[in-house]
Amino acid sequence: VYIINVTWSDLTSQIIYRRYSKFFDLQMQLLDKFPIEGGQKDPKQRIIPFLPGKILFRRSHVRDVAVKRLKPIDEYCRALVRLPPHISQCDEVFRFFEPRPEDLNPPKE
């Protein structure tokens, strides 16, 4: 689980908690919704940032994989919010970064 400090345009900030699988789900939604910006027709037109795919690993490697993903996830989030407004402000992105009830009682692991 990753801890994300979200700062909105009105300068309010909130802490949210997301699993890597949720980042991956968001990525798939964006690539489906914006095929041109996702580079499906022409890879040179891709502006949606890359996110490393899911990895199958043994339970003992969970922490190592999570730590290795920290920088790519940070870079992904930063690149995502710098995209043109039709992507960075679409419903899928807003929903992803909006606080959820489970953010009030974050996971212990």
Short mmCIF file of N, CA and C in Angstrom, two decimals:
data_model
loop_
_atom_site.label_atom_id
_atom_site.label_comp_id
_atom_site.label_asym_id
_atom_site.label_seq_id
_atom_site.Cartn_x
_atom_site.Cartn_y
_atom_site.Cartn_z
N VAL A 1 0.85 -1.18 0.00
CA VAL A 1 0.00 0.00 0.00
C VAL A 1 0.89 1.24 0.00
N TYR A 2 0.57 2.18 -0.85
CA TYR A 2 1.33 3.41 -0.96
C TYR A 2 0.55 4.56 -0.33
N ILE A 3 1.27 5.43 0.36
CA ILE A 3 0.68 6.60 1.00
C ILE A 3 0.92 7.78 0.07
N ILE A 4 -0.15 8.47 -0.29
CA ILE A 4 -0.04 9.59 -1.23
C ILE A 4 -0.61 10.84 -0.58
N ASN A 5 0.16 11.91 -0.61
CA ASN A 5 -0.31 13.20 -0.13
C ASN A 5 -0.84 13.94 -1.34
N VAL A 6 -2.15 14.11 -1.42
CA VAL A 6 -2.79 14.77 -2.55
C VAL A 6 -3.04 16.23 -2.18
N THR A 7 -2.52 17.14 -3.00
CA THR A 7 -2.78 18.56 -2.81
C THR A 7 -3.63 19.03 -3.98
N TRP A 8 -4.81 19.55 -3.67
CA TRP A 8 -5.76 20.00 -4.69
C TRP A 8 -5.46 21.44 -5.09
N SER A 9 -6.12 21.91 -6.13
CA SER A 9 -5.86 23.26 -6.64
C SER A 9 -6.22 24.35 -5.63
N ASP A 10 -7.12 24.04 -4.68
CA ASP A 10 -7.45 25.03 -3.64
C ASP A 10 -6.47 24.95 -2.47
N LEU A 11 -5.39 24.19 -2.65
CA LEU A 11 -4.30 24.00 -1.68
C LEU A 11 -4.67 23.18 -0.45
N THR A 12 -5.85 22.57 -0.44
CA THR A 12 -6.15 21.62 0.62
C THR A 12 -5.39 20.34 0.29
N SER A 13 -5.02 19.60 1.31
CA SER A 13 -4.32 18.35 1.04
C SER A 13 -4.91 17.25 1.91
N GLN A 14 -4.79 16.05 1.39
CA GLN A 14 -5.32 14.87 2.07
C GLN A 14 -4.38 13.71 1.82
N ILE A 15 -4.35 12.80 2.76
CA ILE A 15 -3.57 11.57 2.61
C ILE A 15 -4.52 10.47 2.14
N ILE A 16 -4.10 9.78 1.10
CA ILE A 16 -4.86 8.62 0.62
C ILE A 16 -3.92 7.42 0.57
N TYR A 17 -4.50 6.24 0.53
CA TYR A 17 -3.75 4.99 0.50
C TYR A 17 -4.22 4.18 -0.70
N ARG A 18 -3.29 3.78 -1.57
CA ARG A 18 -3.66 3.00 -2.74
C ARG A 18 -2.70 1.84 -2.93
N ARG A 19 -3.26 0.73 -3.32
CA ARG A 19 -2.46 -0.44 -3.67
C ARG A 19 -1.98 -0.28 -5.11
N TYR A 20 -0.90 -0.98 -5.43
CA TYR A 20 -0.37 -0.90 -6.79
C TYR A 20 -1.42 -1.32 -7.81
N SER A 21 -2.22 -2.29 -7.47
CA SER A 21 -3.24 -2.77 -8.41
C SER A 21 -4.21 -1.65 -8.79
N LYS A 22 -4.45 -0.70 -7.89
CA LYS A 22 -5.35 0.42 -8.20
C LYS A 22 -4.70 1.39 -9.19
N PHE A 23 -3.38 1.58 -9.08
CA PHE A 23 -2.66 2.38 -10.07
C PHE A 23 -2.76 1.72 -11.43
N PHE A 24 -2.57 0.41 -11.43
CA PHE A 24 -2.62 -0.34 -12.68
C PHE A 24 -4.02 -0.26 -13.29
N ASP A 25 -5.06 -0.36 -12.46
CA ASP A 25 -6.44 -0.24 -12.96
C ASP A 25 -6.67 1.13 -13.58
N LEU A 26 -6.19 2.18 -12.92
CA LEU A 26 -6.32 3.54 -13.46
C LEU A 26 -5.61 3.62 -14.81
N GLN A 27 -4.42 3.08 -14.89
CA GLN A 27 -3.67 3.11 -16.13
C GLN A 27 -4.45 2.46 -17.26
N MET A 28 -5.04 1.30 -17.01
CA MET A 28 -5.81 0.60 -18.04
C MET A 28 -7.04 1.43 -18.45
N GLN A 29 -7.71 2.07 -17.49
CA GLN A 29 -8.86 2.92 -17.81
C GLN A 29 -8.45 4.09 -18.70
N LEU A 30 -7.32 4.72 -18.39
CA LEU A 30 -6.86 5.86 -19.18
C LEU A 30 -6.46 5.44 -20.59
N LEU A 31 -5.78 4.31 -20.71
CA LEU A 31 -5.38 3.84 -22.04
C LEU A 31 -6.59 3.47 -22.88
N ASP A 32 -7.64 2.94 -22.25
CA ASP A 32 -8.87 2.63 -22.98
C ASP A 32 -9.61 3.90 -23.39
N LYS A 33 -9.67 4.86 -22.49
CA LYS A 33 -10.43 6.09 -22.75
C LYS A 33 -9.72 7.03 -23.72
N PHE A 34 -8.39 7.01 -23.70
CA PHE A 34 -7.60 7.93 -24.53
C PHE A 34 -6.60 7.12 -25.39
N PRO A 35 -7.10 6.40 -26.41
CA PRO A 35 -6.20 5.54 -27.19
C PRO A 35 -5.12 6.33 -27.96
N ILE A 36 -5.44 7.50 -28.44
CA ILE A 36 -4.44 8.29 -29.18
C ILE A 36 -3.34 8.73 -28.24
N GLU A 37 -3.73 9.33 -27.09
CA GLU A 37 -2.76 9.79 -26.10
C GLU A 37 -2.01 8.63 -25.45
N GLY A 38 -2.59 7.43 -25.54
CA GLY A 38 -1.94 6.24 -25.02
C GLY A 38 -1.01 5.59 -26.02
N GLY A 39 -0.95 6.16 -27.24
CA GLY A 39 -0.03 5.67 -28.26
C GLY A 39 -0.46 4.40 -28.96
N GLN A 40 -1.75 4.07 -28.91
CA GLN A 40 -2.18 2.81 -29.53
C GLN A 40 -2.10 2.84 -31.05
N LYS A 41 -2.35 4.01 -31.65
CA LYS A 41 -2.27 4.12 -33.11
C LYS A 41 -0.86 4.50 -33.56
N ASP A 42 -0.26 5.41 -32.82
CA ASP A 42 1.09 5.87 -33.14
C ASP A 42 1.86 6.08 -31.84
N PRO A 43 2.80 5.19 -31.55
CA PRO A 43 3.55 5.30 -30.27
C PRO A 43 4.20 6.66 -30.04
N LYS A 44 4.51 7.39 -31.12
CA LYS A 44 5.13 8.71 -30.98
C LYS A 44 4.16 9.73 -30.38
N GLN A 45 2.87 9.45 -30.46
CA GLN A 45 1.87 10.38 -29.93
C GLN A 45 1.54 10.11 -28.46
N ARG A 46 2.14 9.10 -27.89
CA ARG A 46 1.83 8.76 -26.49
C ARG A 46 2.28 9.86 -25.54
N ILE A 47 1.33 10.32 -24.72
CA ILE A 47 1.66 11.30 -23.68
C ILE A 47 1.29 10.76 -22.30
N ILE A 48 0.47 9.71 -22.26
CA ILE A 48 0.13 9.09 -20.98
C ILE A 48 1.39 8.38 -20.48
N PRO A 49 1.79 8.66 -19.25
CA PRO A 49 3.04 8.08 -18.75
C PRO A 49 2.96 6.55 -18.64
N PHE A 50 4.12 5.93 -18.69
CA PHE A 50 4.20 4.48 -18.55
C PHE A 50 4.15 4.11 -17.07
N LEU A 51 3.57 2.98 -16.80
CA LEU A 51 3.55 2.42 -15.45
C LEU A 51 3.98 0.97 -15.59
N PRO A 52 4.99 0.55 -14.84
CA PRO A 52 5.41 -0.85 -14.96
C PRO A 52 4.24 -1.79 -14.67
N GLY A 53 4.20 -2.90 -15.38
CA GLY A 53 3.12 -3.86 -15.20
C GLY A 53 3.16 -4.59 -13.88
N LYS A 54 2.15 -5.40 -13.67
CA LYS A 54 2.09 -6.19 -12.45
C LYS A 54 3.19 -7.23 -12.48
N ILE A 55 3.69 -7.58 -11.31
CA ILE A 55 4.75 -8.57 -11.17
C ILE A 55 4.25 -9.70 -10.28
N LEU A 56 4.52 -10.90 -10.68
CA LEU A 56 4.23 -12.04 -9.81
C LEU A 56 5.48 -12.31 -8.99
N PHE A 57 5.33 -12.38 -7.69
CA PHE A 57 6.49 -12.59 -6.82
C PHE A 57 6.07 -13.35 -5.58
N ARG A 58 7.06 -13.91 -4.92
CA ARG A 58 6.78 -14.63 -3.69
C ARG A 58 6.48 -13.64 -2.57
N ARG A 59 5.75 -14.07 -1.61
CA ARG A 59 5.33 -13.23 -0.48
C ARG A 59 6.52 -12.55 0.21
N SER A 60 7.64 -13.23 0.26
CA SER A 60 8.80 -12.68 0.97
C SER A 60 9.41 -11.48 0.23
N HIS A 61 9.03 -11.27 -1.02
CA HIS A 61 9.60 -10.17 -1.81
C HIS A 61 8.67 -8.96 -1.91
N VAL A 62 7.54 -8.99 -1.22
CA VAL A 62 6.55 -7.92 -1.32
C VAL A 62 7.17 -6.56 -1.00
N ARG A 63 7.87 -6.46 0.10
CA ARG A 63 8.45 -5.17 0.50
C ARG A 63 9.49 -4.67 -0.50
N ASP A 64 10.36 -5.57 -0.99
CA ASP A 64 11.38 -5.18 -1.97
C ASP A 64 10.74 -4.62 -3.23
N VAL A 65 9.71 -5.28 -3.72
CA VAL A 65 9.03 -4.83 -4.93
C VAL A 65 8.35 -3.49 -4.67
N ALA A 66 7.71 -3.35 -3.52
CA ALA A 66 7.02 -2.10 -3.18
C ALA A 66 8.01 -0.93 -3.13
N VAL A 67 9.16 -1.16 -2.53
CA VAL A 67 10.17 -0.10 -2.44
C VAL A 67 10.69 0.27 -3.83
N LYS A 68 10.92 -0.71 -4.68
CA LYS A 68 11.40 -0.44 -6.04
C LYS A 68 10.38 0.34 -6.85
N ARG A 69 9.11 0.18 -6.54
CA ARG A 69 8.06 0.87 -7.29
C ARG A 69 7.82 2.30 -6.80
N LEU A 70 8.37 2.66 -5.66
CA LEU A 70 8.11 4.00 -5.09
C LEU A 70 8.42 5.12 -6.08
N LYS A 71 9.62 5.13 -6.62
CA LYS A 71 10.01 6.21 -7.52
C LYS A 71 9.16 6.21 -8.80
N PRO A 72 8.97 5.05 -9.47
CA PRO A 72 8.12 5.06 -10.65
C PRO A 72 6.68 5.53 -10.37
N ILE A 73 6.14 5.18 -9.21
CA ILE A 73 4.79 5.62 -8.88
C ILE A 73 4.76 7.13 -8.65
N ASP A 74 5.76 7.65 -7.95
CA ASP A 74 5.85 9.10 -7.74
C ASP A 74 5.95 9.83 -9.08
N GLU A 75 6.83 9.35 -9.95
CA GLU A 75 6.98 9.97 -11.27
C GLU A 75 5.70 9.86 -12.08
N TYR A 76 5.02 8.73 -11.99
CA TYR A 76 3.77 8.52 -12.71
C TYR A 76 2.72 9.54 -12.26
N CYS A 77 2.55 9.70 -10.94
CA CYS A 77 1.56 10.65 -10.42
C CYS A 77 1.89 12.07 -10.85
N ARG A 78 3.15 12.45 -10.75
CA ARG A 78 3.56 13.80 -11.15
C ARG A 78 3.32 14.05 -12.64
N ALA A 79 3.63 13.06 -13.47
CA ALA A 79 3.42 13.19 -14.91
C ALA A 79 1.92 13.24 -15.24
N LEU A 80 1.14 12.46 -14.51
CA LEU A 80 -0.30 12.39 -14.75
C LEU A 80 -0.96 13.75 -14.54
N VAL A 81 -0.61 14.43 -13.47
CA VAL A 81 -1.27 15.71 -13.19
C VAL A 81 -0.76 16.84 -14.09
N ARG A 82 0.33 16.60 -14.81
CA ARG A 82 0.84 17.60 -15.76
C ARG A 82 0.28 17.41 -17.17
N LEU A 83 -0.50 16.36 -17.37
CA LEU A 83 -1.10 16.12 -18.69
C LEU A 83 -2.14 17.18 -19.01
N PRO A 84 -2.54 17.30 -20.29
CA PRO A 84 -3.60 18.25 -20.63
C PRO A 84 -4.86 18.00 -19.78
N PRO A 85 -5.62 19.06 -19.50
CA PRO A 85 -6.78 18.93 -18.61
C PRO A 85 -7.80 17.85 -19.00
N HIS A 86 -7.96 17.58 -20.30
CA HIS A 86 -8.96 16.57 -20.67
C HIS A 86 -8.58 15.19 -20.14
N ILE A 87 -7.30 15.00 -19.80
CA ILE A 87 -6.87 13.74 -19.18
C ILE A 87 -6.68 13.93 -17.68
N SER A 88 -5.88 14.92 -17.30
CA SER A 88 -5.54 15.10 -15.88
C SER A 88 -6.76 15.43 -15.02
N GLN A 89 -7.80 15.96 -15.64
CA GLN A 89 -8.99 16.31 -14.87
C GLN A 89 -10.20 15.46 -15.23
N CYS A 90 -9.95 14.32 -15.85
CA CYS A 90 -11.08 13.45 -16.20
C CYS A 90 -11.60 12.74 -14.94
N ASP A 91 -12.81 12.20 -15.05
CA ASP A 91 -13.45 11.56 -13.90
C ASP A 91 -12.60 10.44 -13.29
N GLU A 92 -11.96 9.65 -14.13
CA GLU A 92 -11.17 8.52 -13.63
C GLU A 92 -10.02 8.99 -12.74
N VAL A 93 -9.36 10.06 -13.15
CA VAL A 93 -8.24 10.59 -12.35
C VAL A 93 -8.76 11.20 -11.06
N PHE A 94 -9.83 11.99 -11.15
CA PHE A 94 -10.41 12.57 -9.93
C PHE A 94 -10.84 11.48 -8.95
N ARG A 95 -11.53 10.47 -9.46
CA ARG A 95 -11.99 9.38 -8.58
C ARG A 95 -10.82 8.66 -7.92
N PHE A 96 -9.74 8.48 -8.66
CA PHE A 96 -8.59 7.79 -8.10
C PHE A 96 -7.99 8.55 -6.92
N PHE A 97 -7.87 9.87 -7.06
CA PHE A 97 -7.21 10.68 -6.03
C PHE A 97 -8.16 11.18 -4.94
N GLU A 98 -9.46 11.04 -5.15
CA GLU A 98 -10.41 11.45 -4.11
C GLU A 98 -10.31 10.52 -2.91
N PRO A 99 -10.45 11.08 -1.71
CA PRO A 99 -10.43 10.22 -0.52
C PRO A 99 -11.61 9.24 -0.55
N ARG A 100 -11.35 8.06 -0.05
CA ARG A 100 -12.38 7.02 0.05
C ARG A 100 -12.58 6.70 1.52
N PRO A 101 -13.69 6.08 1.85
CA PRO A 101 -13.92 5.74 3.27
C PRO A 101 -12.77 4.95 3.89
N GLU A 102 -12.16 4.05 3.12
CA GLU A 102 -11.07 3.24 3.67
C GLU A 102 -9.81 4.06 3.95
N ASP A 103 -9.73 5.28 3.43
CA ASP A 103 -8.58 6.14 3.72
C ASP A 103 -8.62 6.67 5.16
N LEU A 104 -9.79 6.62 5.77
CA LEU A 104 -9.92 7.05 7.17
C LEU A 104 -9.36 6.00 8.13
N ASN A 105 -9.42 4.74 7.71
CA ASN A 105 -8.85 3.63 8.48
C ASN A 105 -7.89 2.89 7.58
N PRO A 106 -6.67 3.41 7.44
CA PRO A 106 -5.73 2.83 6.46
C PRO A 106 -5.32 1.41 6.84
N PRO A 107 -4.89 0.66 5.81
CA PRO A 107 -4.40 -0.70 6.05
C PRO A 107 -3.20 -0.68 6.98
N LYS A 108 -3.05 -1.72 7.75
CA LYS A 108 -1.95 -1.80 8.72
C LYS A 108 -0.67 -2.32 8.07
N GLU A 109 -0.79 -3.02 6.93
CA GLU A 109 0.40 -3.61 6.28
C GLU A 109 0.98 -2.66 5.27
#
